[in-house]
Short mmCIF file of C-alpha atoms in Angstrom, two decimals:
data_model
loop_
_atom_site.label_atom_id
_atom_site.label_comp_id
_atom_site.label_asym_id
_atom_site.label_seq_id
_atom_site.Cartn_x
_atom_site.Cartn_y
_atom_site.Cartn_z
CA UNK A 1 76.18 86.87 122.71
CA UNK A 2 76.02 90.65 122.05
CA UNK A 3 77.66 92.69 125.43
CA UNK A 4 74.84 95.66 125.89
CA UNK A 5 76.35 99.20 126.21
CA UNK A 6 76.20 100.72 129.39
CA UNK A 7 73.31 103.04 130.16
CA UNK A 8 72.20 105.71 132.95
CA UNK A 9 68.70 104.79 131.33
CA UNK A 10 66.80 101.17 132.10
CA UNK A 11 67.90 98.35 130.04
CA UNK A 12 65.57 95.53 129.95
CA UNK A 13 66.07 91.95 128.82
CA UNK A 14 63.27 89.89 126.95
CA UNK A 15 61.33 92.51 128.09
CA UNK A 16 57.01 91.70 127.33
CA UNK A 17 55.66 94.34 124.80
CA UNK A 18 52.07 93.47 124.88
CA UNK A 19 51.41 95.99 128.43
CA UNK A 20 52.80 98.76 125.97
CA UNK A 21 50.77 98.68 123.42
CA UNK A 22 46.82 99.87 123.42
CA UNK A 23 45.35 96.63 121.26
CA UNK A 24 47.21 94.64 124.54
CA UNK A 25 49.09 91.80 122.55
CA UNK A 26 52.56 90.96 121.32
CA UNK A 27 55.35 89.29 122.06
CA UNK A 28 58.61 89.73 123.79
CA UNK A 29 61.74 92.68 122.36
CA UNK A 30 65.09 91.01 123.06
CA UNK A 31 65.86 94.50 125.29
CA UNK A 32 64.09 97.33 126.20
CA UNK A 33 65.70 100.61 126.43
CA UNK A 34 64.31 103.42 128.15
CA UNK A 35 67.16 106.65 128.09
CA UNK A 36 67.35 108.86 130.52
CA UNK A 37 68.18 112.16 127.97
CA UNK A 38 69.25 111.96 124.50
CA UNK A 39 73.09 112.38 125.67
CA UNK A 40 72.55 108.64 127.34
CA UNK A 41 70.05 107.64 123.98
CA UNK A 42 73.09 108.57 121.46
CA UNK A 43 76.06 107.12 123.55
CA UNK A 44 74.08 103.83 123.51
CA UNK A 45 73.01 103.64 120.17
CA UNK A 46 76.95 105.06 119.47
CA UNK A 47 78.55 101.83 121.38
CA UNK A 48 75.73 99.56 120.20
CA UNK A 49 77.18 97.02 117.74
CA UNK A 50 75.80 98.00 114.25
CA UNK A 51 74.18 94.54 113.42
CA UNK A 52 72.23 94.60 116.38
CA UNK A 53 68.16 96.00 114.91
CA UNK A 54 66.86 98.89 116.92
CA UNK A 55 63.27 99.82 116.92
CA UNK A 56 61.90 103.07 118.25
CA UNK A 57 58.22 102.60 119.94
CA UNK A 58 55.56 105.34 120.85
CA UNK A 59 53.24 104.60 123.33
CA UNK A 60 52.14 101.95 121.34
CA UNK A 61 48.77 103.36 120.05
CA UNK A 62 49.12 102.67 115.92
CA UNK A 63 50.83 99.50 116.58
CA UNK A 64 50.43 95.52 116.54
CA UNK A 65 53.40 93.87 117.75
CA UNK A 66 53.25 89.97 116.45
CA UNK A 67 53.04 87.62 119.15
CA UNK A 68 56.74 86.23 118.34
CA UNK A 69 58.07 89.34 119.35
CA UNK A 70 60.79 91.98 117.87
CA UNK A 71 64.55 90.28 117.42
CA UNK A 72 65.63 94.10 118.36
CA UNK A 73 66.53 96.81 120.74
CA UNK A 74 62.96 98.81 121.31
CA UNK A 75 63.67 102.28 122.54
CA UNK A 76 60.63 104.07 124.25
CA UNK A 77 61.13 107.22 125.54
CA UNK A 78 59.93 108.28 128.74
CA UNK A 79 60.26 111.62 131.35
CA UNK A 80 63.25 113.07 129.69
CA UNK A 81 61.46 113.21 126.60
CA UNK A 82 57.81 115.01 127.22
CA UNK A 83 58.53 118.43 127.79
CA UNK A 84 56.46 121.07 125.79
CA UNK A 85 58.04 124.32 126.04
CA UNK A 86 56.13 127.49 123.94
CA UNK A 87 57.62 130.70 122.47
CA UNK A 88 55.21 132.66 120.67
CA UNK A 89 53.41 130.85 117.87
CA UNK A 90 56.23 128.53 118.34
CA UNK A 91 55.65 124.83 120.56
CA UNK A 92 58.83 122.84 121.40
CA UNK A 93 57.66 119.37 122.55
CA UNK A 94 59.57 116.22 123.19
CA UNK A 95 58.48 113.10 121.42
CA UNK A 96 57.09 111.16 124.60
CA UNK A 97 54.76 114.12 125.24
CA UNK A 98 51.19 113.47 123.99
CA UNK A 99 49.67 114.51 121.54
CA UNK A 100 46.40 115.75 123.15
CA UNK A 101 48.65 117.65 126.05
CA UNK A 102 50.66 119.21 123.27
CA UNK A 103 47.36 120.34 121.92
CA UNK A 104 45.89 122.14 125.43
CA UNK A 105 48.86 123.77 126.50
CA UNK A 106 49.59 125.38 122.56
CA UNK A 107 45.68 126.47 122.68
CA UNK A 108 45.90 128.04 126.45
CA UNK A 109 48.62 129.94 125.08
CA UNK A 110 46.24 131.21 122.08
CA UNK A 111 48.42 128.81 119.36
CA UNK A 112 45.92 126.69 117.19
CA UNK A 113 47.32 122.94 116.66
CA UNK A 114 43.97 121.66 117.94
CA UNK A 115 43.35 119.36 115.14
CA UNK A 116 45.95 117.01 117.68
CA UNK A 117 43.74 116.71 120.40
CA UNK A 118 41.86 114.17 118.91
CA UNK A 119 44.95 112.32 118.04
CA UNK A 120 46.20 108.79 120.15
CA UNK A 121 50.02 109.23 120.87
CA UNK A 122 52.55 111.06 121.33
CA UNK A 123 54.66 113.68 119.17
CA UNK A 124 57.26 111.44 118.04
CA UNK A 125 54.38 109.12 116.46
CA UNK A 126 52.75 111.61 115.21
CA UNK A 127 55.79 113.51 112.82
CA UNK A 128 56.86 110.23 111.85
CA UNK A 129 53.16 109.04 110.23
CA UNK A 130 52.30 112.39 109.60
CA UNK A 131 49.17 112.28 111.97
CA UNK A 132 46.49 114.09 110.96
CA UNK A 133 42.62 114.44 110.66
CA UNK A 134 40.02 117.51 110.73
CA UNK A 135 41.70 118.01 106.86
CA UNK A 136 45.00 119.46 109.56
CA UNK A 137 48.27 117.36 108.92
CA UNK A 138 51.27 117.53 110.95
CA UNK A 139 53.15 118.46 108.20
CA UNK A 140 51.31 121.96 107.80
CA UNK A 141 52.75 123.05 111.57
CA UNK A 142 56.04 121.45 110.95
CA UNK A 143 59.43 123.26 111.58
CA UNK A 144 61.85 121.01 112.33
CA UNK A 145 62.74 117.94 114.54
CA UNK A 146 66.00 116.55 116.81
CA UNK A 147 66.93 113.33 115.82
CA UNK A 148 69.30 110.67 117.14
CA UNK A 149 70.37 108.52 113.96
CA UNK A 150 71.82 104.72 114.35
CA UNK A 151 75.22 105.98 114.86
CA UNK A 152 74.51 108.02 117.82
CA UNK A 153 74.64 111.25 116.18
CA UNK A 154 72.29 114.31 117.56
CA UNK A 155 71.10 115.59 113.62
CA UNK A 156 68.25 118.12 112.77
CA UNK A 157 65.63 117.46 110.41
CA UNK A 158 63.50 119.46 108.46
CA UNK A 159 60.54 118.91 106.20
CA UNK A 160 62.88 118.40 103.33
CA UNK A 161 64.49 116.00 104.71
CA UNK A 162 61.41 113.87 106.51
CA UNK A 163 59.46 113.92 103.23
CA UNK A 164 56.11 113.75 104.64
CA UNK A 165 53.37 111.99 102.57
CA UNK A 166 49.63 110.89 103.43
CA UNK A 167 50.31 108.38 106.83
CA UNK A 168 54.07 108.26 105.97
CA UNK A 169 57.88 109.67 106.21
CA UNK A 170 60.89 109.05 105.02
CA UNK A 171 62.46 108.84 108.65
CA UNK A 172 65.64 106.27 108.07
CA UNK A 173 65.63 103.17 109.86
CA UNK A 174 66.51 102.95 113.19
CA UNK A 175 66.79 106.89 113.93
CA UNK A 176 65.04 107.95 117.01
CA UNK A 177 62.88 111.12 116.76
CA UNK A 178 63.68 112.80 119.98
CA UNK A 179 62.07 116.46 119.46
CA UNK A 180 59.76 118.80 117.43
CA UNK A 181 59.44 121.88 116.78
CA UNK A 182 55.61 123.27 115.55
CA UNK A 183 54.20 125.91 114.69
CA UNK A 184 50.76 127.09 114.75
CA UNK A 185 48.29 130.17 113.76
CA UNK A 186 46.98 132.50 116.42
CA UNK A 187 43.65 131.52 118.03
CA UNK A 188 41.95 132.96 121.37
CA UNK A 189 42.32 130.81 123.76
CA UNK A 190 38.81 129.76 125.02
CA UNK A 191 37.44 129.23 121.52
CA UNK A 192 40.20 127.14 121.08
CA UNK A 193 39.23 125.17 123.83
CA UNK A 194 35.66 124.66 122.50
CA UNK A 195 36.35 123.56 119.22
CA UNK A 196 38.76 121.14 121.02
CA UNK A 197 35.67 119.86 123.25
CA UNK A 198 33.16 119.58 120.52
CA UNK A 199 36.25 117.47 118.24
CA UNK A 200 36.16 114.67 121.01
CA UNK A 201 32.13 114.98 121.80
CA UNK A 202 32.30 114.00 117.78
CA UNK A 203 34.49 111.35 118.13
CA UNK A 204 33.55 109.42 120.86
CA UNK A 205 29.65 109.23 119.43
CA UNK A 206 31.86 107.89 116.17
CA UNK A 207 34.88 105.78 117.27
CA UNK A 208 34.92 103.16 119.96
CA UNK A 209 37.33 105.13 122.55
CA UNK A 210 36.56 103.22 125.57
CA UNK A 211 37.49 99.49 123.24
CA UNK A 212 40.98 98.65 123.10
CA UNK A 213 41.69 99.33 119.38
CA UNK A 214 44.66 101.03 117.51
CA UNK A 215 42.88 103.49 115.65
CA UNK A 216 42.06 103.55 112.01
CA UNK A 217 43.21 100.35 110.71
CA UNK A 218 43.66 101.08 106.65
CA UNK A 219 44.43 104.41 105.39
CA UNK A 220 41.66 105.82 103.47
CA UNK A 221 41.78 104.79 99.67
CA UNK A 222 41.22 108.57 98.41
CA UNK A 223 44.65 110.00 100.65
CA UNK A 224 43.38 111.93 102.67
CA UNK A 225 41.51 112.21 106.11
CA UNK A 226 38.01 112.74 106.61
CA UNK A 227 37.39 116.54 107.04
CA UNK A 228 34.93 116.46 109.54
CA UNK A 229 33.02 118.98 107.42
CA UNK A 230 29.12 118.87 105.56
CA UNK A 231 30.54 118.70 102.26
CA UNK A 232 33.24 115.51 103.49
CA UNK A 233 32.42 112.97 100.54
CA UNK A 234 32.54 109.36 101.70
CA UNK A 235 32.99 107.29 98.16
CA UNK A 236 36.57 106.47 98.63
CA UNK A 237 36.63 106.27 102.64
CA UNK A 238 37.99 103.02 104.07
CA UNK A 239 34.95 102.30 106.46
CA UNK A 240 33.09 102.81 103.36
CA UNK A 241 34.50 100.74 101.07
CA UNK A 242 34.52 98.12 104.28
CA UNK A 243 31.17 98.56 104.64
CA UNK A 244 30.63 97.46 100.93
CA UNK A 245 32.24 94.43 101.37
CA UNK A 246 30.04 93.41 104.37
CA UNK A 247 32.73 93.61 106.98
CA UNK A 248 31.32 95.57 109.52
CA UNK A 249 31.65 93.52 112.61
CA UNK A 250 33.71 90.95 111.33
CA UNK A 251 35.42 88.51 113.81
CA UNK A 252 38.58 86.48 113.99
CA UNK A 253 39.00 85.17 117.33
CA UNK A 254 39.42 87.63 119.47
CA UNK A 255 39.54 90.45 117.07
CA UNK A 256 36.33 92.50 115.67
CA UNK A 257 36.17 95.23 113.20
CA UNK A 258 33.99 97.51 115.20
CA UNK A 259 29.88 97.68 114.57
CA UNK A 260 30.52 101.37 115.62
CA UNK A 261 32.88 102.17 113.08
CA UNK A 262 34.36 99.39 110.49
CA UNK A 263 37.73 101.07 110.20
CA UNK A 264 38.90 100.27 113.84
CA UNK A 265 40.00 96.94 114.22
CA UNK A 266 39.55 96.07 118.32
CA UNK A 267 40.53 93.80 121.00
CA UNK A 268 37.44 92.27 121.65
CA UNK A 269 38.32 88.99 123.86
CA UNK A 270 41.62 88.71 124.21
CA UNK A 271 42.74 88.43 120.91
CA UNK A 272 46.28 87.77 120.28
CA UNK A 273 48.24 89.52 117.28
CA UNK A 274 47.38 87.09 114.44
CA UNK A 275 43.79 87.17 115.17
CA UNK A 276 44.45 90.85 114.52
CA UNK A 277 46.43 90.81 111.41
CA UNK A 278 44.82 87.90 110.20
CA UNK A 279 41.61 89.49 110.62
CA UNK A 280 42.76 92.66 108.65
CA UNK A 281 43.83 90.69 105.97
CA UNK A 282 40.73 89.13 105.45
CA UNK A 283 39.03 92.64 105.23
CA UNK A 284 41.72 93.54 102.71
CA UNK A 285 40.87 90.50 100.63
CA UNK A 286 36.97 91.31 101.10
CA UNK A 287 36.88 94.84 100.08
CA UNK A 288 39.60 94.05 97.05
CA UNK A 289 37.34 91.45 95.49
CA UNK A 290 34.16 93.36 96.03
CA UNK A 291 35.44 96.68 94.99
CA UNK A 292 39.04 96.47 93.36
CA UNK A 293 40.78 98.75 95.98
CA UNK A 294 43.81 97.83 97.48
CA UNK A 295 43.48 98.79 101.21
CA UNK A 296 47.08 99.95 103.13
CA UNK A 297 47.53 99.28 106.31
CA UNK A 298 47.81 102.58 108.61
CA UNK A 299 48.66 100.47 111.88
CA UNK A 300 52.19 99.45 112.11
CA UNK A 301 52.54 95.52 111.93
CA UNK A 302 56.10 94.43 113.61
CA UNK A 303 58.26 91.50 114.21
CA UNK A 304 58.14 87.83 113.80
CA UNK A 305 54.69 85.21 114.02
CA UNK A 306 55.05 82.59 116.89
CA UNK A 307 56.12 79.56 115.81
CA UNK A 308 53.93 77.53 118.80
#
């Protein structure tokens, strides 16, 4: 049996996972670890023995987590971890803060990374899928982040270094993003604000906000996000190319690809984690045999099936 490291943070054993994520299902993590600053995040991960896998989890927004559960250490930051500090054009922000915060306190300080208010999660989430949408990426305000690696080491990382790609980085396994820092154009302040209010008034008469849903389920075939714009084509959009197939509202179990838009996969009667990956499946099998594209998944499928 593996002897934890000691912790000023909250160690949990066989700790539930479904309460943390926003489609509500999943298994059991062997521990939770919530640090209480990254000096009590890298001693652990220092003294933790090196077989033992660690997992680093957002708030859970872009994420199914099977109903088995994760044979790991998940590490979910909290309070030490969701400061957002601004100099200049410049926004420091902790990876627990959220995205949408991070968003109104930059534009009340005239600094533009609005294109994040629409966003689900927090920071950390967002530099390691390279969040984006509006046509804005994070990569394009991206200065550099604080990491803590698997070794316990406190390392900076820069753009270089992460990589970043349509939905993805190259962030090595098991390294905890901790901090970011962004940087954004000048903006005034109250039209900031507006353009911030009429981003959500235009997606919450698209998306199902108030359904318990991950977000977009597949990237979109043509890599990149919807602009938001007139001239936005749709050919090679994934609730297009769904909607081709016939998949709009498709059910298994408890899951539904939503009738009000067929790129968010929801939990529509308590659906447990294979009705939700089994359902995506089918919709990739659907739209590859009606259209030859090969969807990706852009929610993060973890851990192991039940066995009951």
């Amino acid at each position: 049996m593996t002897v934890m490291p000691q912790t000023r943070g909250k160690l949990t054993e066989n700790r539930e996972l479904s309460d943390l994520t926003w489609l509500r299902v999943g298994g059991p993590a062997d521990y939770l670890f919530q640090p209480a600053d990254i000096e009590d995040l890298a001693a652990f991960l220092r003294a933790l023995p090196e077989d033992v896998a660690v997992f680093p989890m957002g708030v859970g927004s872009n994420l199914i987590v099977r109903d088995g559960g994760l044979r790991a250490v998940v590490i979910r930051l909290g309070r030490g971890f969701n400061g957002i500090n601004i100099s200049g054009n410049r926004v420091r922000a902790g990876a627990a803060a959220l995205d949408a915060h991070v968003a109104r306190k930059a534009a009340a300080d005239g600094v533009d990374l609005t294109f994040l208010r629409t966003i689900p999660g927090a920071v950390g989430g967002a530099v390691r899928m390279n969040a984006g949408c509006y046509g804005a990426y994070t990569a394009d305000v991206f200065v550099e982040a604080t990491a803590v690696t698997r070794q316990g080491e406190v390392v900076t990382l820069t753009a270089e270094d992460l990589k970043f790609q349509y939905r993805q980085t190259e962030l090595p396994e098991g390294w905890v993003l901790v901090e970011t820092v962004f940087e954004g154009p000048d903006g005034d302040a109250g039209e900031l604000e507006a353009r911030m209010a009429d981003q959500l008034a235009k997606r919450d008469a698209s998306q199902p906000t108030k359904e318990r849903s991950a977000g977009s389920t597949f990237r979109n075939p043509a890599g990149f996000s919807s602009t938001g714009k007139a001239d936005d084509v749709h050919d090679l959009k994934a609730w297009k190319v769904i909607d081709d197939a016939g998949m709009r509202g498709a059910r298994v179990g408890g899951a539904q690809m939503s009738e009000m838009h067929s790129n968010f996969m929801i939990n529509a009667n308590d659906a447990t984690a294979a009705d939700l990956e089994n359902l995506g499946e089918e919709v990739r099998k659907r739209v590859f045999q009606n259209s030859g594209i090969e969807l990706q998944w852009e929610i993060m499928r973890v851990g192991e099936k039940s066995t009951s």
